[in-house]
Amino acid sequence: MNAPRTVVRKASRTAVTNASRTAVTHASRTVVTRASRLGVTLRPRRGRAVLARQGAGTAVLPATATLPEPRRPGARPEPVAPVSAWLPSAPCSARACVDATASATAVPRAVLRILAVLTVTVAGLVLLPVVGRLPVPPRERIIRAWSRTVVRAAGVRVRITGAAPPDGGLLMVANHISWLDIPLLAAVRPGRMLAKTEIRQWPVAGALTARSGALFIDRDRLRALPDTVARIAEGLRAGSAVVVFPEGSTWCGRAQGYFRRAVFQAALDAGVSVQPVRLHYRLDGGPASTAPAFVGSDSLLTSLRRVVSARRLVAEVRVMPVLAPHSCTDRRGLALAAERAVGLPSGPHADLPAHR
């Protein structure tokens, strides 16, 4: 079929086809491959793949079309489909969701905090080879203290309740809001981070992540999923903690995603516990804050500048009870149990992990 624009037809199953560039097919599951010109909204219901409403039956969106989200406290925006099934995405954006923190009076404070964050991060990068040679208990104590220091240097207070098992293989899963989530989870228990390959290119932080033993995934390669799960299971069997954000992307904190189940197969294969952790950011003595959110087209520098400009930010880390090995019969049940533990709304489960 050749047509100057992408046409959406609704038959017994949802199917979106375009012979020139766009290919979106719906079989037993909804799979979105590439949409160079098409903006697609995936609703959290089985068997639904539709466009943002612009008419009954058919709609056409240009390549640059954006779907603004209303800023309503408590409302959960509908997720927008990524350009491939390996790249799940959240609908949150800095313009629609994130609290503004910039002001003229905040500039001196922000500059000092950025310098403090860079100093602590570079010090960690330099000392990592030395710390890595220490026995496990003192090494992990140092890493936990350093991780809290990084967050505190950014002007964010840290409050941790609960504790994770101190040793043995452990799959640590948490909701994902900010780049601050990474040092916060390391402050609970240091572990190997499952991270996208793009993080290698981040200044300073990329080198630190690589040297920490992170497991990198190429999200452009769907066929890499089984190998990724196998590598996670191998690390768990070796007694490491592996840290994963199963939502698939960062969310602003007011809206939340659901846990994708593929990584939970690694815990089942290795026979280790799952440690759910709930992350929440708010103003000290006040409401929830989206200032730390690292969403949409935000760059790391933009997000860092917003965090260090904020006042009275508090990061709350709630370590929930562990889910014992084989407490659930399959990965879907384990993902749902972890969702409930951290208070996420239950949703459809796809086998596609991805990370901001």
Tab-separated table of C-alpha atoms in Angstrom:
chain	number	residue	atom	x	y	z
A	1	MET	CA	0.000	0.000	0.000
A	2	ASN	CA	1.446	3.408	-0.978
A	3	ALA	CA	0.036	6.601	0.391
A	4	PRO	CA	1.461	10.085	1.046
A	5	ARG	CA	0.407	9.821	4.667
A	6	THR	CA	0.083	7.084	7.275
A	7	VAL	CA	-3.477	5.772	7.564
A	8	VAL	CA	-4.747	3.957	10.613
A	9	ARG	CA	-7.411	1.341	10.080
A	10	LYS	CA	-9.283	-0.466	12.761
A	11	ALA	CA	-10.254	-4.058	11.954
A	12	SER	CA	-10.730	-7.104	14.213
A	13	ARG	CA	-7.273	-6.352	15.517
A	14	THR	CA	-5.531	-2.996	15.649
A	15	ALA	CA	-3.125	-2.688	12.727
A	16	VAL	CA	-1.097	0.272	11.590
A	17	THR	CA	0.748	-0.144	8.309
A	18	ASN	CA	2.784	2.034	6.031
A	19	ALA	CA	4.868	0.559	3.219
A	20	SER	CA	7.277	3.466	2.969
A	21	ARG	CA	8.586	4.019	6.487
A	22	THR	CA	6.147	3.324	9.332
A	23	ALA	CA	5.530	-0.263	10.417
A	24	VAL	CA	3.366	-0.865	13.437
A	25	THR	CA	1.823	-4.287	13.748
A	26	HIS	CA	-0.514	-5.859	16.255
A	27	ALA	CA	-0.418	-9.641	16.571
A	28	SER	CA	-0.568	-11.551	19.857
A	29	ARG	CA	1.036	-8.495	21.423
A	30	THR	CA	1.252	-4.872	20.339
A	31	VAL	CA	4.672	-4.302	18.777
A	32	VAL	CA	5.766	-0.888	17.679
A	33	THR	CA	8.791	-0.967	15.400
A	34	ARG	CA	9.472	2.412	13.818
A	35	ALA	CA	7.327	5.451	13.350
A	36	SER	CA	9.215	8.166	11.572
A	37	ARG	CA	6.099	10.209	10.923
A	38	LEU	CA	3.511	8.726	13.217
A	39	GLY	CA	2.733	9.628	16.829
A	40	VAL	CA	1.144	6.630	18.560
A	41	THR	CA	-0.416	6.407	21.995
A	42	LEU	CA	-0.469	3.029	23.713
A	43	ARG	CA	-3.199	2.859	26.305
A	44	PRO	CA	-2.630	0.542	29.309
A	45	ARG	CA	-5.332	-1.871	28.128
A	46	ARG	CA	-4.954	-5.136	26.367
A	47	GLY	CA	-5.256	-5.076	22.601
A	48	ARG	CA	-5.315	-1.305	22.178
A	49	ALA	CA	-3.018	0.731	19.950
A	50	VAL	CA	-4.558	3.989	18.792
A	51	LEU	CA	-3.599	7.480	17.771
A	52	ALA	CA	-4.294	10.574	19.798
A	53	ARG	CA	-7.854	11.319	18.834
A	54	GLN	CA	-8.231	13.544	15.808
A	55	GLY	CA	-11.234	11.907	14.228
A	56	ALA	CA	-13.224	8.728	14.089
A	57	GLY	CA	-11.423	5.866	12.432
A	58	THR	CA	-8.468	7.633	10.809
A	59	ALA	CA	-5.904	10.233	11.808
A	60	VAL	CA	-2.665	11.683	10.503
A	61	LEU	CA	0.101	13.216	12.584
A	62	PRO	CA	3.262	14.869	11.218
A	63	ALA	CA	6.737	13.880	12.354
A	64	THR	CA	7.013	16.850	14.718
A	65	ALA	CA	3.630	16.399	16.362
A	66	THR	CA	3.613	16.629	20.157
A	67	LEU	CA	0.971	15.470	22.547
A	68	PRO	CA	0.704	17.919	25.472
A	69	GLU	CA	-0.280	16.387	28.779
A	70	PRO	CA	-2.513	18.175	31.271
A	71	ARG	CA	-0.866	18.912	34.574
A	72	ARG	CA	-3.345	17.386	36.988
A	73	PRO	CA	-2.199	16.150	40.382
A	74	GLY	CA	-2.990	12.483	40.771
A	75	ALA	CA	-3.743	11.957	37.074
A	76	ARG	CA	-1.774	9.308	35.239
A	77	PRO	CA	-0.951	10.402	31.668
A	78	GLU	CA	-1.270	7.742	29.011
A	79	PRO	CA	2.144	6.518	27.821
A	80	VAL	CA	3.308	7.485	24.357
A	81	ALA	CA	4.744	4.710	22.241
A	82	PRO	CA	8.498	4.772	21.566
A	83	VAL	CA	10.094	4.397	18.164
A	84	SER	CA	10.697	0.716	18.820
A	85	ALA	CA	9.435	-1.999	21.097
A	86	TRP	CA	12.801	-2.054	22.894
A	87	LEU	CA	12.430	1.593	23.926
A	88	PRO	CA	9.387	2.029	26.163
A	89	SER	CA	8.821	5.656	27.048
A	90	ALA	CA	6.928	7.767	29.569
A	91	PRO	CA	4.685	10.683	28.579
A	92	CYS	CA	6.277	12.980	31.172
A	93	SER	CA	8.142	16.076	29.995
A	94	ALA	CA	9.954	18.874	31.769
A	95	ARG	CA	7.533	21.474	30.404
A	96	ALA	CA	4.372	19.660	31.430
A	97	CYS	CA	5.390	17.947	34.655
A	98	VAL	CA	8.444	19.435	36.323
A	99	ASP	CA	8.413	22.129	39.001
A	100	ALA	CA	10.457	25.229	38.132
A	101	THR	CA	13.302	26.044	40.531
A	102	ALA	CA	15.381	28.685	38.734
A	103	SER	CA	15.699	32.135	40.262
A	104	ALA	CA	18.319	34.853	40.432
A	105	THR	CA	18.936	34.262	44.129
A	106	ALA	CA	19.510	30.544	43.508
A	107	VAL	CA	22.497	31.039	41.172
A	108	PRO	CA	25.283	31.289	43.794
A	109	ARG	CA	23.893	28.304	45.689
A	110	ALA	CA	23.564	26.309	42.471
A	111	VAL	CA	27.168	27.028	41.423
A	112	LEU	CA	28.530	25.924	44.788
A	113	ARG	CA	26.489	22.738	44.723
A	114	ILE	CA	27.557	21.850	41.172
A	115	LEU	CA	31.191	22.280	42.200
A	116	ALA	CA	30.575	20.085	45.241
A	117	VAL	CA	28.922	17.347	43.135
A	118	LEU	CA	31.763	17.386	40.601
A	119	THR	CA	34.392	17.274	43.356
A	120	VAL	CA	32.796	14.304	45.113
A	121	THR	CA	32.194	12.459	41.811
A	122	VAL	CA	35.758	12.946	40.546
A	123	ALA	CA	37.118	11.884	43.933
A	124	GLY	CA	35.077	8.697	43.688
A	125	LEU	CA	36.391	8.034	40.191
A	126	VAL	CA	39.997	8.494	41.310
A	127	LEU	CA	39.670	6.393	44.475
A	128	LEU	CA	37.586	3.591	42.940
A	129	PRO	CA	40.591	1.380	42.014
A	130	VAL	CA	41.870	1.618	45.598
A	131	VAL	CA	38.470	1.023	47.184
A	132	GLY	CA	37.873	-1.925	44.856
A	133	ARG	CA	40.791	-3.815	46.417
A	134	LEU	CA	39.338	-3.650	49.925
A	135	PRO	CA	37.417	-6.530	51.516
A	136	VAL	CA	33.682	-6.467	50.797
A	137	PRO	CA	32.361	-5.087	54.149
A	138	PRO	CA	34.573	-1.957	54.346
A	139	ARG	CA	34.300	-1.421	50.590
A	140	GLU	CA	30.514	-1.366	50.712
A	141	ARG	CA	30.493	0.929	53.757
A	142	ILE	CA	32.654	3.416	51.852
A	143	ILE	CA	30.475	3.206	48.733
A	144	ARG	CA	27.290	3.742	50.755
A	145	ALA	CA	28.775	6.789	52.499
A	146	TRP	CA	30.097	8.205	49.214
A	147	SER	CA	26.705	7.728	47.525
A	148	ARG	CA	24.888	9.636	50.261
A	149	THR	CA	27.527	12.378	50.004
A	150	VAL	CA	26.885	12.802	46.260
A	151	VAL	CA	23.164	13.336	46.855
A	152	ARG	CA	23.780	15.616	49.826
A	153	ALA	CA	26.268	17.681	47.779
A	154	ALA	CA	23.430	18.387	45.324
A	155	GLY	CA	21.453	19.907	48.205
A	156	VAL	CA	19.093	16.937	48.682
A	157	ARG	CA	18.530	15.423	52.122
A	158	VAL	CA	18.428	11.630	52.286
A	159	ARG	CA	16.045	9.630	54.447
A	160	ILE	CA	16.263	5.834	54.233
A	161	THR	CA	13.894	3.508	56.054
A	162	GLY	CA	14.406	-0.251	56.120
A	163	ALA	CA	17.437	-2.270	55.056
A	164	ALA	CA	18.337	-4.717	52.304
A	165	PRO	CA	20.045	-8.079	52.919
A	166	PRO	CA	23.760	-7.259	53.344
A	167	ASP	CA	25.111	-10.111	51.226
A	168	GLY	CA	24.204	-12.747	48.668
A	169	GLY	CA	22.611	-12.388	45.258
A	170	LEU	CA	19.794	-9.850	45.211
A	171	LEU	CA	17.718	-8.268	42.447
A	172	MET	CA	16.987	-4.716	43.620
A	173	VAL	CA	14.112	-3.060	41.736
A	174	ALA	CA	12.736	0.453	42.144
A	175	ASN	CA	10.563	3.055	40.471
A	176	HIS	CA	12.593	5.464	38.342
A	177	ILE	CA	12.374	9.261	38.564
A	178	SER	CA	15.822	10.846	38.494
A	179	TRP	CA	19.541	10.298	37.990
A	180	LEU	CA	19.650	10.702	41.781
A	181	ASP	CA	17.995	7.276	42.024
A	182	ILE	CA	21.327	5.613	41.203
A	183	PRO	CA	23.369	6.895	44.179
A	184	LEU	CA	20.319	6.546	46.434
A	185	LEU	CA	20.064	2.815	45.697
A	186	ALA	CA	23.828	2.445	46.105
A	187	ALA	CA	23.361	3.988	49.558
A	188	VAL	CA	20.985	1.093	50.363
A	189	ARG	CA	23.301	-1.612	49.023
A	190	PRO	CA	26.019	-1.239	46.396
A	191	GLY	CA	25.424	-3.382	43.343
A	192	ARG	CA	25.843	-3.724	39.608
A	193	MET	CA	23.618	-1.347	37.691
A	194	LEU	CA	21.714	-2.401	34.573
A	195	ALA	CA	22.191	0.647	32.355
A	196	LYS	CA	21.732	1.702	28.748
A	197	THR	CA	24.886	1.927	26.649
A	198	GLU	CA	24.428	5.690	26.167
A	199	ILE	CA	25.427	6.289	29.786
A	200	ARG	CA	29.001	5.437	28.824
A	201	GLN	CA	29.096	8.800	27.027
A	202	TRP	CA	28.097	10.869	30.066
A	203	PRO	CA	30.945	13.066	31.321
A	204	VAL	CA	32.586	11.702	34.499
A	205	ALA	CA	29.478	9.732	35.538
A	206	GLY	CA	29.793	7.474	32.481
A	207	ALA	CA	33.329	6.417	33.350
A	208	LEU	CA	32.354	5.900	36.981
A	209	THR	CA	29.376	3.731	35.997
A	210	ALA	CA	31.526	1.600	33.674
A	211	ARG	CA	34.204	1.046	36.329
A	212	SER	CA	31.609	0.069	38.920
A	213	GLY	CA	30.829	-3.130	37.017
A	214	ALA	CA	27.581	-1.990	35.392
A	215	LEU	CA	25.786	-4.312	32.976
A	216	PHE	CA	25.173	-2.324	29.790
A	217	ILE	CA	22.336	-3.094	27.378
A	218	ASP	CA	21.860	-2.028	23.778
A	219	ARG	CA	18.183	-1.088	23.634
A	220	ASP	CA	18.196	-0.872	19.840
A	221	ARG	CA	18.680	-4.648	19.623
A	222	LEU	CA	15.610	-6.616	20.645
A	223	ARG	CA	17.498	-9.872	20.119
A	224	ALA	CA	19.878	-8.893	22.945
A	225	LEU	CA	17.141	-9.405	25.552
A	226	PRO	CA	17.779	-13.118	26.296
A	227	ASP	CA	21.511	-12.467	26.644
A	228	THR	CA	20.812	-9.541	28.989
A	229	VAL	CA	18.632	-11.710	31.221
A	230	ALA	CA	21.327	-14.416	31.221
A	231	ARG	CA	24.021	-11.920	32.260
A	232	ILE	CA	21.854	-10.612	35.096
A	233	ALA	CA	21.259	-14.164	36.323
A	234	GLU	CA	24.992	-14.876	36.161
A	235	GLY	CA	25.751	-11.829	38.320
A	236	LEU	CA	23.075	-12.850	40.813
A	237	ARG	CA	24.453	-16.393	41.081
A	238	ALA	CA	27.886	-14.902	41.780
A	239	GLY	CA	26.440	-13.205	44.888
A	240	SER	CA	26.138	-9.668	43.531
A	241	ALA	CA	23.271	-7.271	43.941
A	242	VAL	CA	21.951	-6.162	40.552
A	243	VAL	CA	20.011	-2.888	40.410
A	244	VAL	CA	17.254	-2.507	37.807
A	245	PHE	CA	14.541	0.051	37.034
A	246	PRO	CA	11.857	-2.164	35.461
A	247	GLU	CA	9.455	0.674	34.567
A	248	GLY	CA	11.429	1.104	31.376
A	249	SER	CA	11.917	4.871	31.631
A	250	THR	CA	11.935	7.756	34.053
A	251	TRP	CA	8.617	9.209	35.209
A	252	CYS	CA	7.978	12.553	36.890
A	253	GLY	CA	6.878	11.036	40.217
A	254	ARG	CA	3.279	12.225	40.066
A	255	ALA	CA	2.626	9.731	37.281
A	256	GLN	CA	4.085	6.235	37.352
A	257	GLY	CA	4.666	3.338	35.008
A	258	TYR	CA	4.477	-0.411	35.568
A	259	PHE	CA	7.186	-3.016	36.014
A	260	ARG	CA	8.175	-4.950	32.902
A	261	ARG	CA	8.701	-8.555	33.732
A	262	ALA	CA	11.727	-9.762	31.719
A	263	VAL	CA	14.342	-8.938	34.365
A	264	PHE	CA	12.396	-10.875	36.999
A	265	GLN	CA	13.111	-14.047	35.047
A	266	ALA	CA	16.768	-13.611	36.040
A	267	ALA	CA	15.821	-13.734	39.729
A	268	LEU	CA	13.816	-16.920	39.132
A	269	ASP	CA	16.658	-18.513	37.150
A	270	ALA	CA	19.236	-17.650	39.829
A	271	GLY	CA	16.941	-18.489	42.762
A	272	VAL	CA	17.529	-15.174	44.561
A	273	SER	CA	15.286	-12.717	46.382
A	274	VAL	CA	13.836	-9.543	44.898
A	275	GLN	CA	14.246	-6.332	46.906
A	276	PRO	CA	11.571	-3.718	46.068
A	277	VAL	CA	12.496	-0.110	46.873
A	278	ARG	CA	10.199	2.895	46.763
A	279	LEU	CA	11.737	6.270	45.782
A	280	HIS	CA	9.947	9.540	46.472
A	281	TYR	CA	10.996	13.190	46.322
A	282	ARG	CA	9.294	15.983	48.217
A	283	LEU	CA	9.875	19.335	49.858
A	284	ASP	CA	10.895	19.181	53.501
A	285	GLY	CA	7.638	19.372	55.439
A	286	GLY	CA	5.712	19.882	52.213
A	287	PRO	CA	4.233	18.137	49.166
A	288	ALA	CA	5.823	15.923	46.552
A	289	SER	CA	8.239	17.644	44.178
A	290	THR	CA	9.000	16.863	40.547
A	291	ALA	CA	12.118	19.075	40.468
A	292	PRO	CA	14.487	16.054	40.526
A	293	ALA	CA	12.695	14.341	37.617
A	294	PHE	CA	14.942	13.525	34.646
A	295	VAL	CA	12.338	13.188	31.899
A	296	GLY	CA	11.570	13.882	28.267
A	297	SER	CA	14.255	15.729	26.342
A	298	ASP	CA	16.071	16.857	29.487
A	299	SER	CA	19.853	16.757	29.334
A	300	LEU	CA	21.799	15.632	32.384
A	301	LEU	CA	23.160	19.161	32.840
A	302	THR	CA	19.659	20.694	32.708
A	303	SER	CA	18.369	18.251	35.302
A	304	LEU	CA	21.413	18.797	37.522
A	305	ARG	CA	20.962	22.571	37.331
A	306	ARG	CA	17.313	22.260	38.334
A	307	VAL	CA	18.143	20.036	41.331
A	308	VAL	CA	20.931	22.221	42.694
A	309	SER	CA	18.751	25.318	42.320
A	310	ALA	CA	15.960	23.845	44.442
A	311	ARG	CA	15.538	24.380	48.162
A	312	ARG	CA	14.460	21.930	50.883
A	313	LEU	CA	14.411	18.850	48.649
A	314	VAL	CA	14.173	15.516	50.441
A	315	ALA	CA	14.743	12.068	48.919
A	316	GLU	CA	12.797	9.360	50.718
A	317	VAL	CA	13.952	5.784	50.201
A	318	ARG	CA	11.689	3.045	51.560
A	319	VAL	CA	13.219	-0.418	51.512
A	320	MET	CA	10.290	-2.818	51.438
A	321	PRO	CA	10.250	-6.457	52.638
A	322	VAL	CA	12.061	-8.800	50.272
A	323	LEU	CA	10.193	-11.150	47.973
A	324	ALA	CA	11.586	-14.621	48.639
A	325	PRO	CA	12.853	-16.836	45.802
A	326	HIS	CA	10.034	-18.648	44.073
A	327	SER	CA	7.400	-16.864	46.170
A	328	CYS	CA	5.696	-16.467	42.797
A	329	THR	CA	5.413	-19.144	40.168
A	330	ASP	CA	6.362	-16.984	37.206
A	331	ARG	CA	7.950	-13.652	36.314
A	332	ARG	CA	4.598	-11.977	35.725
A	333	GLY	CA	3.488	-12.718	39.274
A	334	LEU	CA	6.861	-11.587	40.637
A	335	ALA	CA	6.662	-8.294	38.715
A	336	LEU	CA	3.132	-7.661	40.002
A	337	ALA	CA	4.190	-8.425	43.588
A	338	ALA	CA	7.102	-5.979	43.307
A	339	GLU	CA	4.775	-3.318	41.838
A	340	ARG	CA	2.382	-3.653	44.741
A	341	ALA	CA	5.245	-3.516	47.230
A	342	VAL	CA	6.390	-0.111	45.976
A	343	GLY	CA	2.853	1.184	45.417
A	344	LEU	CA	2.827	1.314	41.617
A	345	PRO	CA	-0.438	0.854	39.722
A	346	SER	CA	-0.654	-2.532	38.055
A	347	GLY	CA	-0.585	-2.496	34.274
A	348	PRO	CA	0.157	-4.624	31.217
A	349	HIS	CA	3.470	-6.457	31.257
A	350	ALA	CA	5.830	-6.665	28.329
A	351	ASP	CA	9.190	-8.420	28.168
A	352	LEU	CA	11.100	-5.281	27.338
A	353	PRO	CA	13.322	-3.653	29.981
A	354	ALA	CA	14.736	-0.231	29.255
A	355	HIS	CA	16.415	2.504	31.278
A	356	ARG	CA	16.657	6.196	31.153
